[in-house]
Amino acid sequence: MNDEQKNSMLAKVAGAAVALAAAWVAHKAIDAAWKAASGHKAPKPDDDGDAGLSELVAAAALSGALVAASRVLATRGTKSFASRVNRNRLTR
């Protein structure tokens, strides 16, 4: 395995780890914001609560959009970081 393949694999693994961490942080932020705004936790798919359909749809849309956006931004940031590291390694 050459250096470029190793760097590519490292960037993929780091990108996946950062994306998972970003999704977890976004999910926690959504839970905190939902509780602050409504006074109770956001509805979850496995809850037997009495949340209405509009509340379920709003929670799903908000969490899906923010988690997806955070994962995309984290992945792009990791890719950018990996390319800067590779550029710096090549110039030395």
Tab-separated table of C-alpha atoms in Angstrom:
chain	number	residue	atom	x	y	z
A	1	MET	CA	0.000	0.000	0.000
A	2	ASN	CA	1.556	3.309	-1.038
A	3	ASP	CA	1.475	6.566	0.945
A	4	GLU	CA	-1.411	7.999	-1.057
A	5	GLN	CA	-3.600	4.970	-0.350
A	6	LYS	CA	-2.704	5.087	3.351
A	7	ASN	CA	-3.581	8.792	3.483
A	8	SER	CA	-6.820	8.172	1.653
A	9	MET	CA	-7.796	5.393	4.065
A	10	LEU	CA	-6.842	7.537	7.057
A	11	ALA	CA	-8.916	10.413	5.700
A	12	LYS	CA	-11.922	8.110	5.223
A	13	VAL	CA	-11.671	6.695	8.736
A	14	ALA	CA	-11.166	10.132	10.274
A	15	GLY	CA	-14.030	11.525	8.192
A	16	ALA	CA	-16.372	8.790	9.362
A	17	ALA	CA	-15.410	9.313	13.008
A	18	VAL	CA	-15.826	13.072	12.786
A	19	ALA	CA	-19.144	12.716	10.946
A	20	LEU	CA	-20.488	10.376	13.641
A	21	ALA	CA	-19.346	12.732	16.384
A	22	ALA	CA	-20.926	15.707	14.604
A	23	ALA	CA	-24.209	13.830	14.193
A	24	TRP	CA	-24.202	12.938	17.891
A	25	VAL	CA	-23.523	16.565	18.899
A	26	ALA	CA	-26.266	17.807	16.559
A	27	HIS	CA	-28.709	15.282	18.007
A	28	LYS	CA	-27.902	16.379	21.573
A	29	ALA	CA	-28.289	20.046	20.586
A	30	ILE	CA	-31.668	19.310	19.015
A	31	ASP	CA	-32.814	17.512	22.164
A	32	ALA	CA	-31.748	20.425	24.366
A	33	ALA	CA	-33.359	23.031	22.099
A	34	TRP	CA	-36.580	21.022	21.840
A	35	LYS	CA	-36.792	20.673	25.615
A	36	ALA	CA	-36.132	24.396	26.104
A	37	ALA	CA	-38.797	25.354	23.562
A	38	SER	CA	-41.516	22.869	24.472
A	39	GLY	CA	-40.774	21.850	28.049
A	40	HIS	CA	-40.410	18.148	27.222
A	41	LYS	CA	-38.092	15.886	25.277
A	42	ALA	CA	-38.430	15.534	21.521
A	43	PRO	CA	-40.507	12.519	20.487
A	44	LYS	CA	-38.583	9.392	19.532
A	45	PRO	CA	-39.742	6.606	17.205
A	46	ASP	CA	-39.971	4.078	20.026
A	47	ASP	CA	-41.830	6.351	22.474
A	48	ASP	CA	-45.358	5.432	23.492
A	49	GLY	CA	-46.083	9.070	24.305
A	50	ASP	CA	-49.025	11.090	23.187
A	51	ALA	CA	-47.152	13.327	20.738
A	52	GLY	CA	-49.285	14.536	17.872
A	53	LEU	CA	-48.529	13.877	14.241
A	54	SER	CA	-47.395	17.453	13.603
A	55	GLU	CA	-44.933	17.264	16.508
A	56	LEU	CA	-43.564	13.947	15.252
A	57	VAL	CA	-43.126	15.275	11.727
A	58	ALA	CA	-41.480	18.480	12.953
A	59	ALA	CA	-39.060	16.565	15.174
A	60	ALA	CA	-38.158	14.128	12.394
A	61	ALA	CA	-37.639	16.870	9.811
A	62	LEU	CA	-35.556	19.026	12.134
A	63	SER	CA	-33.359	16.231	13.398
A	64	GLY	CA	-32.905	14.687	9.957
A	65	ALA	CA	-31.936	17.967	8.349
A	66	LEU	CA	-29.536	19.078	11.061
A	67	VAL	CA	-27.860	15.708	11.501
A	68	ALA	CA	-27.401	15.340	7.729
A	69	ALA	CA	-26.001	18.865	7.426
A	70	SER	CA	-23.589	18.334	10.311
A	71	ARG	CA	-22.353	15.074	8.788
A	72	VAL	CA	-21.772	16.709	5.399
A	73	LEU	CA	-19.917	19.649	6.930
A	74	ALA	CA	-17.802	17.370	9.123
A	75	THR	CA	-16.904	15.140	6.190
A	76	ARG	CA	-15.966	18.111	4.018
A	77	GLY	CA	-13.924	19.629	6.825
A	78	THR	CA	-12.041	16.404	7.382
A	79	LYS	CA	-11.359	16.052	3.663
A	80	SER	CA	-10.056	19.613	3.518
A	81	PHE	CA	-7.869	19.016	6.561
A	82	ALA	CA	-6.448	15.809	5.088
A	83	SER	CA	-5.598	17.528	1.808
A	84	ARG	CA	-3.814	20.359	3.670
A	85	VAL	CA	-1.801	17.826	5.671
A	86	ASN	CA	-0.861	15.977	2.479
A	87	ARG	CA	0.125	19.242	0.770
A	88	ASN	CA	2.329	20.186	3.714
A	89	ARG	CA	3.953	16.758	3.701
A	90	LEU	CA	4.778	17.039	0.002
A	91	THR	CA	6.327	20.502	0.297
A	92	ARG	CA	8.788	19.426	2.996
